[in-house]
CSV table of C-alpha atoms in Angstrom, one decimal:
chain,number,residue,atom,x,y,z
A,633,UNK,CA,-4.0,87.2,-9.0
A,634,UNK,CA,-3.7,84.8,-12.0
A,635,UNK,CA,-0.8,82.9,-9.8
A,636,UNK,CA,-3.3,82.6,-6.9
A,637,UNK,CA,-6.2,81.4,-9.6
A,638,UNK,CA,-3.6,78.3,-10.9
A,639,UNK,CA,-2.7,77.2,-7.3
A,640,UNK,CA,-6.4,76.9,-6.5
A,641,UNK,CA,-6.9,75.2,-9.8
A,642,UNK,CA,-4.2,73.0,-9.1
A,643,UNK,CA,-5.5,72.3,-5.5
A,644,UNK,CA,-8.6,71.3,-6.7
A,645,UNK,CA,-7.1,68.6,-9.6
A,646,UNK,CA,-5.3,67.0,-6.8
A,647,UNK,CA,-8.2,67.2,-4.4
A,648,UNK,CA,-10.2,65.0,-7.1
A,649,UNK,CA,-7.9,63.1,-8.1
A,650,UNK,CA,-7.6,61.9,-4.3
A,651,UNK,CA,-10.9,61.4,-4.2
A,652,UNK,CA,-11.3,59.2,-7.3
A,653,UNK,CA,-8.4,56.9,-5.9
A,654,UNK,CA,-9.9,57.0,-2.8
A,655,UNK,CA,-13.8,56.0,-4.2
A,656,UNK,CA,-12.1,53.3,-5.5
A,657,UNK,CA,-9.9,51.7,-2.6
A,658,UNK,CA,-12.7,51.8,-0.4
A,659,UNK,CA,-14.5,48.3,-0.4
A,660,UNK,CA,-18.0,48.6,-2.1
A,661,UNK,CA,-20.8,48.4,0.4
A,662,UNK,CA,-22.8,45.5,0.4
A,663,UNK,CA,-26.9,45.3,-1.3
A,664,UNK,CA,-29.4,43.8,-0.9
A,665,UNK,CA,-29.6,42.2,-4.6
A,666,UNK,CA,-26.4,40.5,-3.1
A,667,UNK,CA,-27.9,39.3,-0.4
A,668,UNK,CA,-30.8,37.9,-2.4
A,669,UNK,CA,-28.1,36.1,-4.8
A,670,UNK,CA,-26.4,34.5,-2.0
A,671,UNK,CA,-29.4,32.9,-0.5
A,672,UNK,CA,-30.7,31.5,-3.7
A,673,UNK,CA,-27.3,29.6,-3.7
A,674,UNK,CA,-27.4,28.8,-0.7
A,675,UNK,CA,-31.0,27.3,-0.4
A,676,UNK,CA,-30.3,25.5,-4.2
A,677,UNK,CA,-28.2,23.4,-2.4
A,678,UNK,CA,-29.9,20.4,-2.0
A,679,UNK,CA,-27.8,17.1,-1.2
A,680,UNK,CA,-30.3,14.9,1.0
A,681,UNK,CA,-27.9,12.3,0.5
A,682,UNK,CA,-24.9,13.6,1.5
A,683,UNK,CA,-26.5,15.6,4.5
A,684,UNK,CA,-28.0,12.4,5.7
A,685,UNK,CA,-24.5,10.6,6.0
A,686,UNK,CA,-23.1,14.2,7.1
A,687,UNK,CA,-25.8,16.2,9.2
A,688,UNK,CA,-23.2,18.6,10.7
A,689,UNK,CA,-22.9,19.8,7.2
A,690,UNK,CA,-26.7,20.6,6.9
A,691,UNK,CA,-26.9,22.3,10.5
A,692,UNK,CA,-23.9,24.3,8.5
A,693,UNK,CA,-25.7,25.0,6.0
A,694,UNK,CA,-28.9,26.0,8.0
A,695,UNK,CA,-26.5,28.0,9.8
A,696,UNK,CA,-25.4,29.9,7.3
A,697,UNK,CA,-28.6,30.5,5.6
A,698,UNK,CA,-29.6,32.2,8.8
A,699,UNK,CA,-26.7,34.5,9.3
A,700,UNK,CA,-27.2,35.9,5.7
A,701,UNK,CA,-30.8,36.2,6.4
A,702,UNK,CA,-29.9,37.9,9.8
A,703,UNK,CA,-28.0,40.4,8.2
A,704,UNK,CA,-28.9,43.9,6.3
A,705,UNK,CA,-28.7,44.0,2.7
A,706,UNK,CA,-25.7,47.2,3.3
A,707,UNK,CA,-23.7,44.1,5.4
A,708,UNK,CA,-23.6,41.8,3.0
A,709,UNK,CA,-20.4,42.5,1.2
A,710,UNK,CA,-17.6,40.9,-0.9
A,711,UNK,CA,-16.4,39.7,2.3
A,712,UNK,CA,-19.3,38.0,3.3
A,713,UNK,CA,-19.2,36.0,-0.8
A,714,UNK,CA,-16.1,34.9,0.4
A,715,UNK,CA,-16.3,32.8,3.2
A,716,UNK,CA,-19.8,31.8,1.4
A,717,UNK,CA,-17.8,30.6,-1.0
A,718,UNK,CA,-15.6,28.9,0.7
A,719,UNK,CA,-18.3,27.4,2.6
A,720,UNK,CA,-20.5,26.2,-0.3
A,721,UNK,CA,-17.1,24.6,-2.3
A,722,UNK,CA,-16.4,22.4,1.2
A,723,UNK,CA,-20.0,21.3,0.4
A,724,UNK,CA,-18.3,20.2,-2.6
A,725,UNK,CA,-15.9,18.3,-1.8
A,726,UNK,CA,-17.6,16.3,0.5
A,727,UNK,CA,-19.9,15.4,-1.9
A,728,UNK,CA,-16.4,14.6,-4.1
A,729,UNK,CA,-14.9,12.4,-0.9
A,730,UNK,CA,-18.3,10.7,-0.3
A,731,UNK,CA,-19.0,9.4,-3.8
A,732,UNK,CA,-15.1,7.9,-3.4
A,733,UNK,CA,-15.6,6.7,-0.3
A,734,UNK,CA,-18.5,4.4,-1.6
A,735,UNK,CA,-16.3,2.1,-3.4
A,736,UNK,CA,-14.8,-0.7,-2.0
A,737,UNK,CA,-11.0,0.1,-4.5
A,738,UNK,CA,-8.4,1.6,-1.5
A,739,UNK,CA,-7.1,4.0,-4.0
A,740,UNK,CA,-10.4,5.6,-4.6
A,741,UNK,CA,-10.4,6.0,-0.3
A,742,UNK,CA,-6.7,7.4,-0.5
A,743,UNK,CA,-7.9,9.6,-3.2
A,744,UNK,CA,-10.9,10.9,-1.4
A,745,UNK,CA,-8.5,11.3,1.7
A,746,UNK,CA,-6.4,13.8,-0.4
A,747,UNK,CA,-9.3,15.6,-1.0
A,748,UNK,CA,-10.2,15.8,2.7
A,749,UNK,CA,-6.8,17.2,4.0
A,750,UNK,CA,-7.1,20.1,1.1
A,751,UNK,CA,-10.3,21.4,2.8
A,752,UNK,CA,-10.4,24.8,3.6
A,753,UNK,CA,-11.7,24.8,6.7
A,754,UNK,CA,-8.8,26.8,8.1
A,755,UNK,CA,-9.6,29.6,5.6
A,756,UNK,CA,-13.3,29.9,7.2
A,757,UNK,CA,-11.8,30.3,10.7
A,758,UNK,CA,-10.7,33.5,9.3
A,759,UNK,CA,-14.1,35.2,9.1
A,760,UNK,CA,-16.5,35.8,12.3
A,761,UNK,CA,-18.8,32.8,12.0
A,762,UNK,CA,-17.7,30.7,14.9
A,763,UNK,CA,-20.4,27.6,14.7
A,764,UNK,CA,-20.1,27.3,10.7
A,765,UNK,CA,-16.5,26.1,10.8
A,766,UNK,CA,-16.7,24.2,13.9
A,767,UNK,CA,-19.6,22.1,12.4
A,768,UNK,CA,-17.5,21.6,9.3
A,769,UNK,CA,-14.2,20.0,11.2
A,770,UNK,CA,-16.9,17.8,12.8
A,771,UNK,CA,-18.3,16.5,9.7
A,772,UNK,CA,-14.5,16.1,8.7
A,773,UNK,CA,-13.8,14.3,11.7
A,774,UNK,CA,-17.0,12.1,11.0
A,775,UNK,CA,-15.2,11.6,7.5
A,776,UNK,CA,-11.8,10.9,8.6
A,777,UNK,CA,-13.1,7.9,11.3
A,778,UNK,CA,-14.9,6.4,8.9
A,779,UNK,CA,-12.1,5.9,6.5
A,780,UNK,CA,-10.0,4.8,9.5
A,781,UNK,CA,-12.0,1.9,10.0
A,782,UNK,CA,-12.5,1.2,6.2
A,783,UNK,CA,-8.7,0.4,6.2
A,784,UNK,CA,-8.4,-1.5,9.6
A,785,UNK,CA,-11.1,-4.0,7.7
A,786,UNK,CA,-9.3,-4.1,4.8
A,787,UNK,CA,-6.1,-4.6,6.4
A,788,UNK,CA,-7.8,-8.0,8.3
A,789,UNK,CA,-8.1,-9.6,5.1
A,790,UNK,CA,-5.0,-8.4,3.3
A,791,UNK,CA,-2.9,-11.6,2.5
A,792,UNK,CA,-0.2,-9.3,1.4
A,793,UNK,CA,1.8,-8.2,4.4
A,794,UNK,CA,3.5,-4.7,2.0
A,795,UNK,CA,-0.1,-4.0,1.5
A,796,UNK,CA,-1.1,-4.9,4.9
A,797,UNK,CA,1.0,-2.7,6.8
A,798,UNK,CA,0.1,0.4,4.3
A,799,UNK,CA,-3.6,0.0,5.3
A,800,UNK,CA,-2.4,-0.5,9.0
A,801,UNK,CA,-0.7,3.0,8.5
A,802,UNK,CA,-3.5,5.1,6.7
A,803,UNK,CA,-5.8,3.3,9.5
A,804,UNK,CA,-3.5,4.4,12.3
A,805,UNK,CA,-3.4,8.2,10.6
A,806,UNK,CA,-6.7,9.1,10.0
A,807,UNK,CA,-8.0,7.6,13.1
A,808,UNK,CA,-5.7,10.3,14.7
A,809,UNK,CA,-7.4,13.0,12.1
A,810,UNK,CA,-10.4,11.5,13.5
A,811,UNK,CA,-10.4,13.8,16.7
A,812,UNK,CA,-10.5,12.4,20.8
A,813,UNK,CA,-13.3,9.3,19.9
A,814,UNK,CA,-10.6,7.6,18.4
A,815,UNK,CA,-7.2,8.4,19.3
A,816,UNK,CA,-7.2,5.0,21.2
A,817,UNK,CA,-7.8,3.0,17.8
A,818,UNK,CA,-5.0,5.0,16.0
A,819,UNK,CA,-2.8,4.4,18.7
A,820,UNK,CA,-3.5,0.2,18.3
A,821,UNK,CA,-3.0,0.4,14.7
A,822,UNK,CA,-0.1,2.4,14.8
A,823,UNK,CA,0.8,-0.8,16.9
A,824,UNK,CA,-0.2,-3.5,15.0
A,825,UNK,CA,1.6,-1.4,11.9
A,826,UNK,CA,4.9,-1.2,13.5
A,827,UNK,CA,4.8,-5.2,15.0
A,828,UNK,CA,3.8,-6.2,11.6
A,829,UNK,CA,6.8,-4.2,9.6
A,830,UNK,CA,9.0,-5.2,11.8
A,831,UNK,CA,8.0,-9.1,11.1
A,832,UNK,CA,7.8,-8.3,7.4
A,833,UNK,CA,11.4,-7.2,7.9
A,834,UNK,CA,12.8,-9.8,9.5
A,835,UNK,CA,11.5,-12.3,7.7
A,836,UNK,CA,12.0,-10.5,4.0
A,837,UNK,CA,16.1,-10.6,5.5
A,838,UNK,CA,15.9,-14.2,6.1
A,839,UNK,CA,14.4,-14.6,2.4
A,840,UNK,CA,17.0,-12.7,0.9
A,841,UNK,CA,20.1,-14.3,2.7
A,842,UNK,CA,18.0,-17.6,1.5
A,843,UNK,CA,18.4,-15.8,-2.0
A,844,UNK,CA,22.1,-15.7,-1.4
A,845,UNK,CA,22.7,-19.2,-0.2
A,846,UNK,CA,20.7,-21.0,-3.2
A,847,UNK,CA,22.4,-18.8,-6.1
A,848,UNK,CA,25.9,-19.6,-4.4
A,849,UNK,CA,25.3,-23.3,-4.1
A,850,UNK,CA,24.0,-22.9,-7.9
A,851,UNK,CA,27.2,-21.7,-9.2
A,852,UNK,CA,29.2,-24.2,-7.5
A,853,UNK,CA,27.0,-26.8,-8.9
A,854,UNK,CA,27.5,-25.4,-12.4
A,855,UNK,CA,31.4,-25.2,-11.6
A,856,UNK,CA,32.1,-27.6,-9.2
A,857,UNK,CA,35.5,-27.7,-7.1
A,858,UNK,CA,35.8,-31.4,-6.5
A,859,UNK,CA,36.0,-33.9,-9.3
A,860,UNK,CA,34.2,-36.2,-6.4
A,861,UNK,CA,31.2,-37.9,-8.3
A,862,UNK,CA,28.3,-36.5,-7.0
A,863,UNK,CA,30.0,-33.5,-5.2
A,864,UNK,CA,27.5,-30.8,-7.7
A,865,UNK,CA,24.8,-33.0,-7.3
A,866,UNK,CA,24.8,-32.4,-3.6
A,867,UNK,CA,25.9,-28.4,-4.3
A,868,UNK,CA,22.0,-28.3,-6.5
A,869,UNK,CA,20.7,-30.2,-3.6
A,870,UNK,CA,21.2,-27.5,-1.2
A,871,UNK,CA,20.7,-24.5,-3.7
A,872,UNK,CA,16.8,-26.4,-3.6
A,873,UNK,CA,16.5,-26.3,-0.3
A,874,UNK,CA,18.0,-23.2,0.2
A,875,UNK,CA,15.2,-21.5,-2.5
A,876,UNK,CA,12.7,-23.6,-1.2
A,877,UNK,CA,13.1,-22.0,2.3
A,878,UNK,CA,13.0,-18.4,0.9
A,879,UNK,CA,10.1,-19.6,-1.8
A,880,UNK,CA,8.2,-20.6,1.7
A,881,UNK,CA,8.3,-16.9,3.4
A,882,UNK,CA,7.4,-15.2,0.2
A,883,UNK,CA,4.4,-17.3,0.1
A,884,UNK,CA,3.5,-16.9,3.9
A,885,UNK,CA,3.7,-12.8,3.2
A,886,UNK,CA,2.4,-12.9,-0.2
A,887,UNK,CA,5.0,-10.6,-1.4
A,888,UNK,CA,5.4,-9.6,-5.1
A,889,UNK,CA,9.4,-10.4,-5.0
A,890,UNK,CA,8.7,-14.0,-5.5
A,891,UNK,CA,8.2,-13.5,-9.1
A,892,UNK,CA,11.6,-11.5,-9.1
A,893,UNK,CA,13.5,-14.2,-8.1
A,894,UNK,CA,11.4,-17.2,-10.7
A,895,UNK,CA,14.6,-17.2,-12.6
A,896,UNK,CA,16.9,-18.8,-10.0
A,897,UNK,CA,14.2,-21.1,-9.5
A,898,UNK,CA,14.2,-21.9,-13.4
A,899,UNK,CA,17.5,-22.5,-13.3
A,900,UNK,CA,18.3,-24.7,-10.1
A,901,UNK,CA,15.2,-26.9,-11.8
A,902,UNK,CA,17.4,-27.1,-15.1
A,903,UNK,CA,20.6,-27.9,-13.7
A,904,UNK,CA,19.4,-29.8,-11.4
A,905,UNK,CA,17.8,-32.4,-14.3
A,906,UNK,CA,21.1,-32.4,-16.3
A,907,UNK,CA,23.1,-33.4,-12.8
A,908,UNK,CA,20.5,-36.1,-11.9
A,909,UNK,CA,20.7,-37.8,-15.8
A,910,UNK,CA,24.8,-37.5,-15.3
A,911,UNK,CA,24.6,-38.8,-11.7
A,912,UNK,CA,22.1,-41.8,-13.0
A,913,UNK,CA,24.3,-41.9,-16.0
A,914,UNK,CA,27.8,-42.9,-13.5
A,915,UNK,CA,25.3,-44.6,-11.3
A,916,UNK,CA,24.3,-46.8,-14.4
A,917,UNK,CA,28.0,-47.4,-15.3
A,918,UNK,CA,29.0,-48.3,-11.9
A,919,UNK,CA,26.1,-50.9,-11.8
A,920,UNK,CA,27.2,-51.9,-15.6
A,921,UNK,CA,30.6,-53.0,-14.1
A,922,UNK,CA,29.4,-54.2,-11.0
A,923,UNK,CA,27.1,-56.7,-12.7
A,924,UNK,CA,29.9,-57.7,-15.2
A,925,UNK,CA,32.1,-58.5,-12.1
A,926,UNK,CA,29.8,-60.5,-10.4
A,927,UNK,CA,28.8,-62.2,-13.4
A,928,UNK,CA,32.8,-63.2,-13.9
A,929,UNK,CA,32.8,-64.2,-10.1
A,930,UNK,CA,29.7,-66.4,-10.9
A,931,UNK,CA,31.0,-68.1,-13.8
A,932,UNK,CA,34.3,-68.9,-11.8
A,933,UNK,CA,32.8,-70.5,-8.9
A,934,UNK,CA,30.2,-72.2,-10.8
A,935,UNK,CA,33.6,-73.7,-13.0
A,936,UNK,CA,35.0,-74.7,-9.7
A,937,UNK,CA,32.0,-75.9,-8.2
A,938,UNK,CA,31.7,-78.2,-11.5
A,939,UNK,CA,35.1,-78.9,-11.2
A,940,UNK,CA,34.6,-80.5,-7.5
A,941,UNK,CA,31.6,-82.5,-8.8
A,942,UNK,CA,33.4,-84.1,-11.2
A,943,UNK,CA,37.1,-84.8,-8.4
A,944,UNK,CA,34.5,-86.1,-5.8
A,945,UNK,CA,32.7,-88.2,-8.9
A,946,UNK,CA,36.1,-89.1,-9.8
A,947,UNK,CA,37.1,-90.6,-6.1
A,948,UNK,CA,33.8,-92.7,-6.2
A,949,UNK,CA,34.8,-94.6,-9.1
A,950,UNK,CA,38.2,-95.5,-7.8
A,951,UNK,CA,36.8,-96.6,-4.4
């Protein structure tokens, strides 16, 4: 009797203690205080600015505000929180991506980009509120056009080529983010970003063998091979023209490695003064001597043109 009074004693411990752990697994049921608290969030959001420039996001919000409304206090759970959540912190980061987009800086756009391909709109598609996250990617793809077409401006009046073609790029990808309306324009910037790389390319090759060319001719000027006079002068010559070309197509691209390569520049311009004061120096002395030795070829034919004066003078008299 007493074993049969501790198995039913045991039976009912377990018996409650599955049914504790089994109150406490189960989800708790939603209220209607819940449902209260949610729709005083949601109607406190008031951004007539942002819904102005965004209107898919207010129909979202509307949206929203009528499911919860729609619903029985007992259905509005944790669950439901969620994706409200969710909803109301895409809310702000648009808000975030807008106030970036406003400036006319490109990194403030790239940032607000970054923020754009972070929103959670794929975590709302998990929850049964079709329209909500369909109005969201809409307002994104608003967004992401916009921004598309902020960089192919920029990129027209970028005199920098590097920077130029990164605009062309960014332009090109978020056209594409920017849904069907403009997969034509992403597909011409990707265009005009791949012609104008490939130019950049080209042309920064050309500079660099350029490069090459003028510091070779500058070390033979500075150690010359010939004694020939004038034989470095004409190695500085071409180490000018040489930089000069390359100086030329880092202008025309406006690229940054000009100031890189100032120093070669520096010192063809040195060299090439202390070769044009030795040259003038040799071209001096050759004119020195060349001056004497006419003037010793003067003074003998003026001798011998005194000296036939005075035969002819001579053959007067005697006649």
């Amino acid at each position: 009797m007493k074993k049969r009074s501790l198995v039913t004693l045991v039976i009912l411990m377990l018996s409650a203690i599955m049914l504790s752990t089994l109150s406490f697994s189960t989800p708790a049921a939603g209220s209607d205080e819940q449902k209260r608290e949610l729709l005083e969030e949601i109607i406190s959001v008031d951004k007539p600015e942002l819904f102005d420039d965004y209107s898919e996001l207010y129909l979202a919000k509307v949206k929203t505000q009528a499911v919860i409304q729609g619903m029985e206090g007992w259905e509005v759970t944790w669950s439901t929180k969620e994706w409200v959540d969710i909803f109301l912190g895409i809310i702000d980061d648009f808000e975030a991506m807008t106030n970036l987009s406003k400036s006319a800086v490109p990194s403030d756009h790239m940032e607000a980009i970054e923020i754009a391909d972070n929103v959670e709109i794929n975590a709302l598609r998990r929850y049964d509120i079709s329209e909500i996250p369909l109005l969201t990617e809409l307002a994104l793809e608003r967004f992401y056009r916009c921004e598309g077409k902020f960089f192919e401006d920029i990129s027209r009046n970028e005199k920098e080529t590097k920077l130029k073609v990164e605009y062309e790029k960014i332009s090109a990808i978020t056209y594409k983010k920017g849904g069907v309306y403009t997969l034509s324009d992403a597909s011409r910037m990707e265009f005009e970003s791949r012609r104008d790389e490939w130019v950049y390319k080209r042309d920064m090759r050309k500079a660099s063998g350029f490069i090459d060319e003028a510091s070779s001719h500058l070390d033979k000027a500075r150690n010359p091979s010939s004694e020939i006079v004038g034989a470095a002068f004409m190695e500085i010559l071409k180490a000018k023209d040489s930089f000069e070309k390359a100086k030329r197509i880092y202008e025309k691209h406006e690229d940054k490695e000009l100031e890189n390569v100032k120093g070669i520049e520096d010192e063809i311009k040195s060299v090439y003064h202390r070769l044009m004061l030795d040259t003038l120096r040799v071209v001096a002395m050759y004119l020195l001597i060349l001056s004497l030795f006419t003037f010793i070829i003067w003074m003998d034919f003026k001798r011998w043109s005194e000296e036939l004066d005075d035969t002819r003078l001579g053959e007067e008299l005697v006649v």
